XYZ file of C-alpha atoms in Angstrom:
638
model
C 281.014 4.689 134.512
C 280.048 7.808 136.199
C 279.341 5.354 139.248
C 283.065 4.414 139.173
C 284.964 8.063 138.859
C 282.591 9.093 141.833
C 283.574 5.720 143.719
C 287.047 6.445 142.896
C 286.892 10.305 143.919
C 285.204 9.232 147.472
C 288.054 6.975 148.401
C 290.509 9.298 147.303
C 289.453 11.935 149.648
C 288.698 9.105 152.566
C 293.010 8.499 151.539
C 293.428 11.769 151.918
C 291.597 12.877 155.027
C 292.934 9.561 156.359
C 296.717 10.953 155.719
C 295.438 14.422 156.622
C 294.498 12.943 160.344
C 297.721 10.692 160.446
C 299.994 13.848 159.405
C 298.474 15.747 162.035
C 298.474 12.971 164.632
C 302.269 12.588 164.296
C 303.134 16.460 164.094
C 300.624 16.944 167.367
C 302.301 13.931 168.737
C 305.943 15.176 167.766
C 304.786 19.293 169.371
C 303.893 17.197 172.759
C 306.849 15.648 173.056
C 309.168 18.408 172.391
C 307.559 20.987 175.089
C 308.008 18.127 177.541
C 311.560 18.637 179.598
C 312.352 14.708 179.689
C 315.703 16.004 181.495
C 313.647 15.738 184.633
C 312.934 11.791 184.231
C 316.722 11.879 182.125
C 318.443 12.124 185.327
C 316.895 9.159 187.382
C 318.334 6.684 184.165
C 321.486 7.810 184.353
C 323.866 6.174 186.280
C 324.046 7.884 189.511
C 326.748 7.866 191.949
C 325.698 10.653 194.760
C 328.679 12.474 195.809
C 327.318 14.798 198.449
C 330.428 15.919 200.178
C 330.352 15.471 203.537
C 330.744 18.245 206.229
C 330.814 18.587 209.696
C 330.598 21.025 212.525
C 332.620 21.478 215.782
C 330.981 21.458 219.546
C 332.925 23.171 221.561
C 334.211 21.931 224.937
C 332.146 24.007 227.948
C 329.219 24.991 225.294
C 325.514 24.674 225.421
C 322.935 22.898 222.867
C 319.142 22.210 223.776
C 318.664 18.612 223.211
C 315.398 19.156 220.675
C 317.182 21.805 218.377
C 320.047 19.116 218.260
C 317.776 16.449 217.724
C 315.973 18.480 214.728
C 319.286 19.586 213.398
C 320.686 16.146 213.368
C 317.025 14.812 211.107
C 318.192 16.921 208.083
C 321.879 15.852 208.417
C 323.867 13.728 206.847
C 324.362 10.956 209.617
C 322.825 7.845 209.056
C 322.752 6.974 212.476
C 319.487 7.645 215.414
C 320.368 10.718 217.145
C 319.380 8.541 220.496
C 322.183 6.221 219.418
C 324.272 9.207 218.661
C 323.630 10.806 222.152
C 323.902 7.780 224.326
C 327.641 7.085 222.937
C 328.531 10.446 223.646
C 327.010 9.942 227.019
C 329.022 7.112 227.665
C 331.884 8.617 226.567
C 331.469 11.584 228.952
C 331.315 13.752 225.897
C 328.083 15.421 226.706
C 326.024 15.431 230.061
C 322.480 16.220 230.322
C 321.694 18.793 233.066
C 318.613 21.363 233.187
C 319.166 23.652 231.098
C 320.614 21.823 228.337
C 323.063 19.601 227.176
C 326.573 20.690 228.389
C 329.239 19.639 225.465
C 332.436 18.283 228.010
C 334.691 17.342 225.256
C 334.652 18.386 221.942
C 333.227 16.561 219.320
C 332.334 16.884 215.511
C 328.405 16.546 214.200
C 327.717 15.925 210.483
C 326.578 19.388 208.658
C 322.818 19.186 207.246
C 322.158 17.378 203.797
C 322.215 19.562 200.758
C 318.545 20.209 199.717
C 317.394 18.710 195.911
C 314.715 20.923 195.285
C 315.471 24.095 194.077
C 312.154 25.800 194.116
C 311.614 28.086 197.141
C 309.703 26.889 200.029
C 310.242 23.192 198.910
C 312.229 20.636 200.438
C 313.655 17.118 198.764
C 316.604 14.301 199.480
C 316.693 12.059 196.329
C 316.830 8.776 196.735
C 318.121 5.945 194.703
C 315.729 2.857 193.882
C 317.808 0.789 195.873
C 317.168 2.824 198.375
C 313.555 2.668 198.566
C 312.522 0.462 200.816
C 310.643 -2.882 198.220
C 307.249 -2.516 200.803
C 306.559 1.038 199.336
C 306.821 0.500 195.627
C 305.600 -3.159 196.050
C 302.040 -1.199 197.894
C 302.266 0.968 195.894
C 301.869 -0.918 192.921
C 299.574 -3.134 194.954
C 297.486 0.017 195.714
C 297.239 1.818 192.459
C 298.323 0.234 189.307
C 297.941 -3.632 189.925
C 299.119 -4.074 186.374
C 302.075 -1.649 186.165
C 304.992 -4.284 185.525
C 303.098 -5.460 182.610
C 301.245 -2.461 180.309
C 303.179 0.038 178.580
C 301.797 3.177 180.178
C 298.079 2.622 179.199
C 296.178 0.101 181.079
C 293.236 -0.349 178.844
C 291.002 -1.949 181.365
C 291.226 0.685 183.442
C 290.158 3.242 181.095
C 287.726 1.477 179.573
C 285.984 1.705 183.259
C 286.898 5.045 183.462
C 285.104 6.323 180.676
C 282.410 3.775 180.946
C 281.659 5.945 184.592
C 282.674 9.234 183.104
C 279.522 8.644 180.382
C 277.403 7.806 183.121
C 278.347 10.758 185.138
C 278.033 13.498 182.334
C 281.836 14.679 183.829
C 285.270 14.112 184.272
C 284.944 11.453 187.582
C 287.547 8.708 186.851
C 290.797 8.791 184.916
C 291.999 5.285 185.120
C 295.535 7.003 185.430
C 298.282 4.264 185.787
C 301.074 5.183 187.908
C 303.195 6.227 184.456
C 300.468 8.592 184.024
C 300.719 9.970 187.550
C 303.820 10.666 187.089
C 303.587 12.724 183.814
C 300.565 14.528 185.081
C 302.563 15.317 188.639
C 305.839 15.746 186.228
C 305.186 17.593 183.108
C 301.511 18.790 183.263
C 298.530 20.243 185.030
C 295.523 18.624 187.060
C 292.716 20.448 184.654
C 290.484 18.090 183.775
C 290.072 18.349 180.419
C 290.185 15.848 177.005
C 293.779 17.846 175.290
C 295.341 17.299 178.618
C 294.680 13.645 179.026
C 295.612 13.003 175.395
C 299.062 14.859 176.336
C 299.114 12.839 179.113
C 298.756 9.563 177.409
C 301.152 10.301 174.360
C 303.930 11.301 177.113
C 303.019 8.228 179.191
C 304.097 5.739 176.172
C 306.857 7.979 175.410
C 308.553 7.105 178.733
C 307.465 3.541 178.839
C 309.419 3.089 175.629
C 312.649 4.890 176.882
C 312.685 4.476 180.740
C 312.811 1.261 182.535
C 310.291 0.366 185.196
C 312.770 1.274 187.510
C 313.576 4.740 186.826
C 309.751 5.328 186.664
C 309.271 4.235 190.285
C 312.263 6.100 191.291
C 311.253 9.554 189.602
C 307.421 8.961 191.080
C 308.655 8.543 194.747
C 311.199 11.398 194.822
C 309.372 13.609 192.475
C 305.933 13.669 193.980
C 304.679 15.869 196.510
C 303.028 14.585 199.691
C 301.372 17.960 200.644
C 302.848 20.837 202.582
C 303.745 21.123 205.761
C 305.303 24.116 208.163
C 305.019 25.964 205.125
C 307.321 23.797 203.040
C 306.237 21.779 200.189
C 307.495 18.117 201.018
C 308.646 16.803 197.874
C 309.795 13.111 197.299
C 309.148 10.229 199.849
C 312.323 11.211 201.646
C 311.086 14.299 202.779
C 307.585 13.139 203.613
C 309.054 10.557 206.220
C 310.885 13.260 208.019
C 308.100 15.534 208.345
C 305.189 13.408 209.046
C 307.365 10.819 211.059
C 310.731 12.605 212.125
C 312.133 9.347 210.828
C 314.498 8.519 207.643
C 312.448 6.010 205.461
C 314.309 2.703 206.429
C 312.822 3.215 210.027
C 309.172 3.533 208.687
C 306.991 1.441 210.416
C 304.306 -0.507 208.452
C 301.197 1.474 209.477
C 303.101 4.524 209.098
C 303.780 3.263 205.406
C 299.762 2.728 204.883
C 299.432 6.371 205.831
C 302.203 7.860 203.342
C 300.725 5.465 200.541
C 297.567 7.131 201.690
C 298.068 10.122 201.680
C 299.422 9.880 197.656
C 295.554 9.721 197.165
C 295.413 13.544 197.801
C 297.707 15.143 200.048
C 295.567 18.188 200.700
C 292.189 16.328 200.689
C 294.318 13.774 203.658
C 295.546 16.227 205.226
C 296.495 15.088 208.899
C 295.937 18.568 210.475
C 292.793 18.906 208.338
C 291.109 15.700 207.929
C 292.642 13.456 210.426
C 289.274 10.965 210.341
C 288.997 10.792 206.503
C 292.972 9.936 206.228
C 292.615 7.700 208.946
C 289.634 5.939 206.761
C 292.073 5.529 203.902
C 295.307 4.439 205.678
C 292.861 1.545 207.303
C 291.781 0.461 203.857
C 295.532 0.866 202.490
C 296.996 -1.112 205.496
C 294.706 -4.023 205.027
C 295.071 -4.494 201.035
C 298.802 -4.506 201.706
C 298.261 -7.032 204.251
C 296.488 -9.334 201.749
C 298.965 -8.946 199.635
C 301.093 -10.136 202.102
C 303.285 -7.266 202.239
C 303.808 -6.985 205.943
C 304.321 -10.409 208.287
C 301.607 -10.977 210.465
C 303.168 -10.020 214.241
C 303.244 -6.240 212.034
C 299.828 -6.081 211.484
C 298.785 -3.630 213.977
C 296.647 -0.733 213.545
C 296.904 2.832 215.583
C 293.701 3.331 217.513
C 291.902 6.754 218.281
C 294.518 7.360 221.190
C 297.438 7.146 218.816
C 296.486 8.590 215.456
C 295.383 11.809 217.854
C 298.739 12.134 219.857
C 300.451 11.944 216.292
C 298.586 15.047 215.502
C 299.003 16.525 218.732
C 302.920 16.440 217.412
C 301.979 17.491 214.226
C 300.881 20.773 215.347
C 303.214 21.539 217.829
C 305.717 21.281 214.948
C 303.617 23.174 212.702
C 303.531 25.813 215.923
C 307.344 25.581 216.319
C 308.520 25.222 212.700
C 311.838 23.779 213.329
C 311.506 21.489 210.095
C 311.167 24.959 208.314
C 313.932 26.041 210.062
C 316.024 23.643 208.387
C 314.697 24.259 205.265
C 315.437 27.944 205.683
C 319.077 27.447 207.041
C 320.263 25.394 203.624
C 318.458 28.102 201.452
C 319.686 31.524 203.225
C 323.434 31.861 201.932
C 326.230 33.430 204.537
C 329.204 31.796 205.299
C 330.384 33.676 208.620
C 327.860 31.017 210.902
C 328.098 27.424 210.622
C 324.787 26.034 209.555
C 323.998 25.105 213.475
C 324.288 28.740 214.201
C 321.907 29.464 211.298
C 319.614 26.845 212.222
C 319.637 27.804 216.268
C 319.041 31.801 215.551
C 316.408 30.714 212.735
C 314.133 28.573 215.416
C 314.733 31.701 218.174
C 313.377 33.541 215.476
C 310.460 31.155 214.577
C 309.745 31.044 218.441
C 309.796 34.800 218.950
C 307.408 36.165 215.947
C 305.004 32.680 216.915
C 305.151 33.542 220.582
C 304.716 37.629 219.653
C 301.644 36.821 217.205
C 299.517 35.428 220.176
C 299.962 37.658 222.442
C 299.733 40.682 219.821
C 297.463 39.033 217.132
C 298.262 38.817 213.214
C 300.797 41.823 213.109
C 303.285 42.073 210.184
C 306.444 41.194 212.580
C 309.515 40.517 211.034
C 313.274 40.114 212.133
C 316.373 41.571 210.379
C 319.921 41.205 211.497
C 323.546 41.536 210.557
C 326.469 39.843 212.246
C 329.884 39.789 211.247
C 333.590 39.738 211.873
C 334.597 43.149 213.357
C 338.622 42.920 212.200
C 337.140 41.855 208.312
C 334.433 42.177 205.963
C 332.501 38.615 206.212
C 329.196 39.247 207.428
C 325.596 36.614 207.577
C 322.755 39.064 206.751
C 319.153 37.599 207.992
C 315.626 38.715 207.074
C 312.781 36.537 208.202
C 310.604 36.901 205.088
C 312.251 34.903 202.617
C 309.935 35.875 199.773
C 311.176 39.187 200.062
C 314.580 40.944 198.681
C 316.460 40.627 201.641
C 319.166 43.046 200.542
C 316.621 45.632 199.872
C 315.731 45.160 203.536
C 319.019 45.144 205.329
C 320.537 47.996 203.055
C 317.240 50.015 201.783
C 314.703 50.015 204.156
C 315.273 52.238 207.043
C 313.879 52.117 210.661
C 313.999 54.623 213.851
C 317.372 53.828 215.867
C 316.228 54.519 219.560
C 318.137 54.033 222.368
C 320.845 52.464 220.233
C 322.403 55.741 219.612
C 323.333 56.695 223.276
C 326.866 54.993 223.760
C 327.672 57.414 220.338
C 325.875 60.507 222.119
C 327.921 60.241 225.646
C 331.368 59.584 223.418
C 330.621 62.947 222.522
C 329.897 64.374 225.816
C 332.994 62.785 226.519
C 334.715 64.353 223.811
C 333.811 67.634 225.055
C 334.840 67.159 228.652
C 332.585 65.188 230.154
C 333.781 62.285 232.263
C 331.502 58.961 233.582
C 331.570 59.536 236.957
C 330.075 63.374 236.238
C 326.265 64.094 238.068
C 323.703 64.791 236.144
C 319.825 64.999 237.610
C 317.216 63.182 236.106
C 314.690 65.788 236.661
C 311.822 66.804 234.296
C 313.216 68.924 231.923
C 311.752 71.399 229.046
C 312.713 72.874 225.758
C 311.398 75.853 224.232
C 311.309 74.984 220.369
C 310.040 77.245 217.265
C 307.162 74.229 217.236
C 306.724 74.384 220.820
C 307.135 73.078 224.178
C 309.345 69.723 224.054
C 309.693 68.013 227.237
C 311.824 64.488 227.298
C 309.950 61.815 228.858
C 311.757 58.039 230.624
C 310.087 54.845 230.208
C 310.674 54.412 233.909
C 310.827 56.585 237.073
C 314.157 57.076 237.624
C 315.444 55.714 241.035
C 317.062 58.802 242.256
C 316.976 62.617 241.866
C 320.824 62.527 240.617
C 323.170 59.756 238.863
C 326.773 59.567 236.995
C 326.203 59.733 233.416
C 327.850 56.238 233.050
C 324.647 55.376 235.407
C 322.550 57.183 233.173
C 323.962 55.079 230.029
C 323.545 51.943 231.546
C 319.890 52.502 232.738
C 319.710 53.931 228.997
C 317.421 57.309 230.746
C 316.299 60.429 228.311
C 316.740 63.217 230.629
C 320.127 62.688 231.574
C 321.278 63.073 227.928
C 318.994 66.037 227.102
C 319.948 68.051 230.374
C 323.719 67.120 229.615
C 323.597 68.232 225.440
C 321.810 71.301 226.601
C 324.363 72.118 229.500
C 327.132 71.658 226.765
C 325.578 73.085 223.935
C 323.829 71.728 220.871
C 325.716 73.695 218.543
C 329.001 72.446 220.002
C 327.419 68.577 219.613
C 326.290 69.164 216.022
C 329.225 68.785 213.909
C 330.661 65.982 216.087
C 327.541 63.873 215.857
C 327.309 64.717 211.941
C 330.752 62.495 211.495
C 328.527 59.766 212.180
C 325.141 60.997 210.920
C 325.176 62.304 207.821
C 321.324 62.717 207.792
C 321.657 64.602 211.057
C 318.607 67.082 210.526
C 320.164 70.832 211.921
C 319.824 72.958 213.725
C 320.204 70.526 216.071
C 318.855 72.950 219.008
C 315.600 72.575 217.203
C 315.179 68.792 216.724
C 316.635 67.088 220.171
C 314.294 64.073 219.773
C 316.934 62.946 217.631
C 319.556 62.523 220.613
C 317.398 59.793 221.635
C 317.396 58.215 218.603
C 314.796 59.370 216.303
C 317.087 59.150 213.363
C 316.283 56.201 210.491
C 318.684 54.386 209.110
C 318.860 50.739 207.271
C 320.187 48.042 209.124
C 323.564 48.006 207.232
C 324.025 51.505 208.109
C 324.049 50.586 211.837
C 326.648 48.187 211.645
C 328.986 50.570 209.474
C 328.572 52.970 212.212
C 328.753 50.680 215.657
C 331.590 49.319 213.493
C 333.306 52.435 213.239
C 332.727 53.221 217.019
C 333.916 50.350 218.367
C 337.219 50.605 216.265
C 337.203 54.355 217.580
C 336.293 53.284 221.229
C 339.399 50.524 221.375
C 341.610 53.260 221.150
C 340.360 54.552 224.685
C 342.156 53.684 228.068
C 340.011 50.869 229.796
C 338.470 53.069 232.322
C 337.157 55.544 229.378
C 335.692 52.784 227.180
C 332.122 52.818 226.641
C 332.302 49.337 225.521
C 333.059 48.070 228.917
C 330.917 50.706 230.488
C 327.938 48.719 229.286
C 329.572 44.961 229.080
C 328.103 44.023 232.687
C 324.452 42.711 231.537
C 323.370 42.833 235.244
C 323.624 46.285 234.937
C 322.124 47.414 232.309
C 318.724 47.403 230.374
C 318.896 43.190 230.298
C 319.286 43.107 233.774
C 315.963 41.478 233.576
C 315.973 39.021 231.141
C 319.497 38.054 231.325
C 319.815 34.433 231.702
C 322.005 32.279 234.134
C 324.811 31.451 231.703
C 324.726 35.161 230.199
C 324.839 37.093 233.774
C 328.652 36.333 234.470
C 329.958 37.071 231.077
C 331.271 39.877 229.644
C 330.160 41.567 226.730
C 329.379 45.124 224.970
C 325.284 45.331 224.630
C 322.777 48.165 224.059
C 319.180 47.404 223.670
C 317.010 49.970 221.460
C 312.918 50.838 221.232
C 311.210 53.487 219.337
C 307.896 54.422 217.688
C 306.124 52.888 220.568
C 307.509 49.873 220.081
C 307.510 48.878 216.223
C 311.321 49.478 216.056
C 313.136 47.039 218.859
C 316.865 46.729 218.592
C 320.152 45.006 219.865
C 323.486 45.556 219.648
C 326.236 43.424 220.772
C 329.794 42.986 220.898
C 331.723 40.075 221.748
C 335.372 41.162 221.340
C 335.588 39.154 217.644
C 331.472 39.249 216.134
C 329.380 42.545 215.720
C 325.739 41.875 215.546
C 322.803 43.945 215.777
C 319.423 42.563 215.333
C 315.573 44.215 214.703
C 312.411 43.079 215.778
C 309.194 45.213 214.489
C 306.440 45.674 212.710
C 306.448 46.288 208.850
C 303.895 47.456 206.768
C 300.786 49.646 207.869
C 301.924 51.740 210.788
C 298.898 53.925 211.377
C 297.783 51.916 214.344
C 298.578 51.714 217.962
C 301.937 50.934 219.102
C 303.066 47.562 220.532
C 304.099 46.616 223.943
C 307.625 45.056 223.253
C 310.627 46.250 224.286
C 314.248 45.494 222.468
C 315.562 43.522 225.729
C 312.468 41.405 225.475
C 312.633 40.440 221.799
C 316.327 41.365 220.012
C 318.271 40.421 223.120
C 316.559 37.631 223.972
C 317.332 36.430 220.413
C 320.713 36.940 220.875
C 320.987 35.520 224.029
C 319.195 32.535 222.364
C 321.868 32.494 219.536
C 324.762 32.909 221.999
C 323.715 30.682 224.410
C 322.953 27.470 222.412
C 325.539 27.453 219.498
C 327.401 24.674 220.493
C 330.366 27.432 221.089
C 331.993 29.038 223.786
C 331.453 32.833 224.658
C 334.159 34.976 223.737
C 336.056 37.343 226.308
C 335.140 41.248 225.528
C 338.418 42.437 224.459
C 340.278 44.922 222.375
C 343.345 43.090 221.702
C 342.348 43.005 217.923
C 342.884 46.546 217.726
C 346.355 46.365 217.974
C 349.611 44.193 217.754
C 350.809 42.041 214.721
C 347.270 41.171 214.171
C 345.274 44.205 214.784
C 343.752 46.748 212.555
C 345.636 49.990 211.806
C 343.291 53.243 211.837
């Protein structure tokens, strides 16, 4: 009897550890499934209809574009078509012609604006794509590749992890998972790549989950748009879509078959395939990709050709020279950075300057912290497009916090108040040595150049942007009869102003924003002069002043206000420009740690020449320096 009751008592606690273990498998299952956000998968089984709206951007009749920017531009954009097709119809059509130092827009034409970019997360860059729209030879190799069995399990192959752990005993270690593409997905998707046993249990609860609510279909979909093939240019490429157009510069229905081996490939590992990094260990895998897909009879025979040494290498010659260039980054860059006043083009164009610049600056000057910052805007209104070249950082705290020396850029203000005070352009002043006797000592002026001659005009001496001249000419009128002109535009103006003259040349600091509120101001002020007293037009001959040098061929006949800044040896490089509608000015320099030797940049040879850049290759014409805004029905009252 006692036999019985014990019996009896043993199998009720086997019931009840066996309910025990089920309660708690269904409330761990139950926690696992709602922490996962299935909106992510949710979205690929609806039934989607894109509507990206489609917008487009004017070339301007007698404008500039550089072929490759075009080219680049016209990758990320919404127009189905090859931009060679593109370009030779607009050839034919006399649109465009190709000559040296461009492509000269003869007509003008519309080009589709760049796609909108799916991924939200910085530095990341997806186009969603549709299954329909996935070419079959991907998810057929894929399949083919990785999960033989995938149209016929429910998110567990049991063969394959059977092997799996049959290897992983033998090892001692997590070395196979026998992952089926369903489980790719939810590890990529929802979880983490530890390898440990609570993971993989996660990540084989989730992977039934979705086999019993998502079609095949949807799966496939959500693994080739959500999965990231690596990084490149800085930019994590994110769905299939973007991984044709940075490895290949080509939209996926142009993907040759090899070229499809190597993105299959590369799904392996990204990082551990890396083309730049491990060129002969990817090219090991996309051989043994290409030939199973040729068994399985992907690919017809006449397309059965492999790249040799020659061709795999001159595809990473290209790789790197984009990598150099960034111009896919660029584009990434232009659809994240908001700013309505330029057209995306613009955005994109000054972006790759900018890229071009800071890469060409780091090799000659090493790793420095260089950085770009610039504001340009509408002079009769408030729009503005405000650009910092470190994304990652606050970009408003930048432009409207941070403040940097204003060098040579405050000389057009300094002679309007020589001129204020009875001064007149064509007025001598010598551009001998001269010397102040301050409370901290001797303070002598110094030029960047030997002047030319003993004696100039001051509107001379503003255009060759000299130091003595304005010292010699604020000391013959008086510093105390400067000082409360010069503190309506400088509030931080230290005084006496006899005692800190350094700061006619510009060593004042001021944010960015601050230097467009005043130039803005002065060039409203300065539109108010007669044409023969305007400072604007005093300095709107480039071959005249400080760009003499690096004006270009276009830019030397034009005419437009421009004053070039440097200061702190140059780690504070500036330009200001006026076209008779846009204000801009622009800062190239060095952030961070200061303590070290200065750099040997100059504003004309790094914020004009981005400007120039900008101007130059818009796609727009150049605007006639004018003050007709000022006044009449449409001007501004002051």
């Amino acid at each position: 009897m006692g036999k019985i009751i014990n019996l009896n008592k043993i199998v009720k606690y086997v019931l009840i550890f066996l309910i025990a273990i089920i309660v708690f498998a269904i409330s761990y299952v139950i926690f696992v499934l709602t922490n996962i956000p299935f909106d992510k998968l949710r979205h690929y089984a609806s039934s989607r209809t894109p509507m990206r709206e489609e917008s487009f951007i004017n070339f301007q009749e007698g404008a500039l574009v550089q072929r490759g920017e075009w080219q680049n531009f016209h990758l990320f954009s919404s127009d189905p078509k090859r931009f060679k097709n593109v370009e030779r119809a607009l050839i034919k059509d006399e649109s465009i012609s190709l000559i040296k130092e461009g492509v000269l827009i003869e007509k003008s034409f519309k080009i589709n604006d760049l796609l909108e970019n799916d991924c939200k997360d910085i530095f990341c860059y997806q186009k969603q794509l549709d299954f329909a729209e996935i070419p079959s030879v991907f998810w057929k190799g894929l399949i083919g590749i990785e999960d033989q069995r995938f149209l016929n399990h429910s998110g567990i192959d049991p063969k394959s992890l059977l092997r799996a752990l049959i290897t992983d005993i033998k090892e001692m270690r997590f070395v196979q998972g026998g992952s089926t593409l369903t489980q790719q997905l939810v590890k990529n998707l929802f979880l983490t790549n530890e390898k440990t046993f609570s993971r993989k249990l996660k990540e084989l609860i989730v992977s039934v989950y979705i086999e019993r609510n998502f079609t095949k279909e949807n799966i496939l979909e959500a693994y080739f748009n959500e999965f990231v093939w690596g990084s490149m240019q800085g930019i994590r490429v994110k769905g299939f879509y973007a991984a044709s157009l940075f490895y290949f510069q080509k939209r996926p229905e142009r993907i040759d078959p090899y070229e499809a081996a190597i993105l299959i490939g590369l799904l392996k590992g990204p990082n551990y395939y890396h083309p730049l990094r491990n060129l002969k260990r990817l090219k090991g895998r996309a051989d043994l990709v290409f030939k199973k897909l040729v068994e399985l009879n992907l690919f017809s025979h006449k397309n059965t050709a492999v790249w040799g040494d020659k061709r795999w290498k001159r595809w990473q010659k290209r790789l790197k020279k984009l990598e150099k260039d960034k111009p896919f980054e660029a584009a990434w860059f232009t659809l994240a950075d908001k700013g309505s006043y330029l057209n995306n083009f613009e955005k994109y164009i000054f972006k790759s300057k900018v890229n071009k610049l800071l890469g060409g600056l780091r090799v000659a000057l090493g790793k420095k912290d260089l950085s770009v910052k610039a504001i340009i805007g509408d002079i009769s209104g408030q729009e503005t497009y405000k650009f910092y070249s470190k994304f990652e950082r606050s970009k408003e705290r930048a432009i409207n916090n941070e403040a940097h020396q204003i060098g040579s850029t405050i000389k057009p203000i300094i002679y309007r108040t020589f001129f204020k005070l009875g001064k007149t352009p064509e007025d001598i002043v010598s551009t001998e040595p001269i010397t102040l006797k301050l409370k901290s000592g001797d303070w002598t002026p110094t030029e960047a150049h030997i002047p030319e001659y003993p004696e100039i005009t001051l509107i001379e001496a503003l255009q060759k942007s000299l130091n003595i001249p304005v010292i010699r000419t604020a000391n013959d009128l008086g510093m105390k009869e400067l000082e409360p002109l010069l503190k309506e535009y400088f509030n931080n103006l230290k005084s006496p102003l006899e005692q800190y003259p350094s700061q006619l040349l510009g060593a004042i600091e001021l944010p960015l924003s601050s230097v467009y509120e005043l130039y803005k101001k002065f060039i409203k002020e300065e539109c108010l002069q007669e044409e023969g007293q305007n400072i604007l037009f005093m300095l709107a001959d480039p071959k005249l002043t400080t760009v003499s040098r690096m004006v270009g061929k276009y830019f030397r006949d034009l005419s437009f206000f421009g004053k070039t800044g440097t200061s702190n040896k140059g780690l504070d490089n500036w330009y200001i420009f006026f076209d008779g509608k846009s204000l801009g000015v622009i800062w190239v320099g060095l952030e961070g740690d200061r303590t070290g030797e200065g750099l040997s940049i100059y504003g004309g040879t790094t914020a004009f020449k981005l400007f120039q850049g900008l101007y130059r290759d818009r796609g727009k014409r150049f605007n006639e320096l004018t003050c007709d805004w000022a006044s009449g029905s449409n001007g501004l009252n002051f």
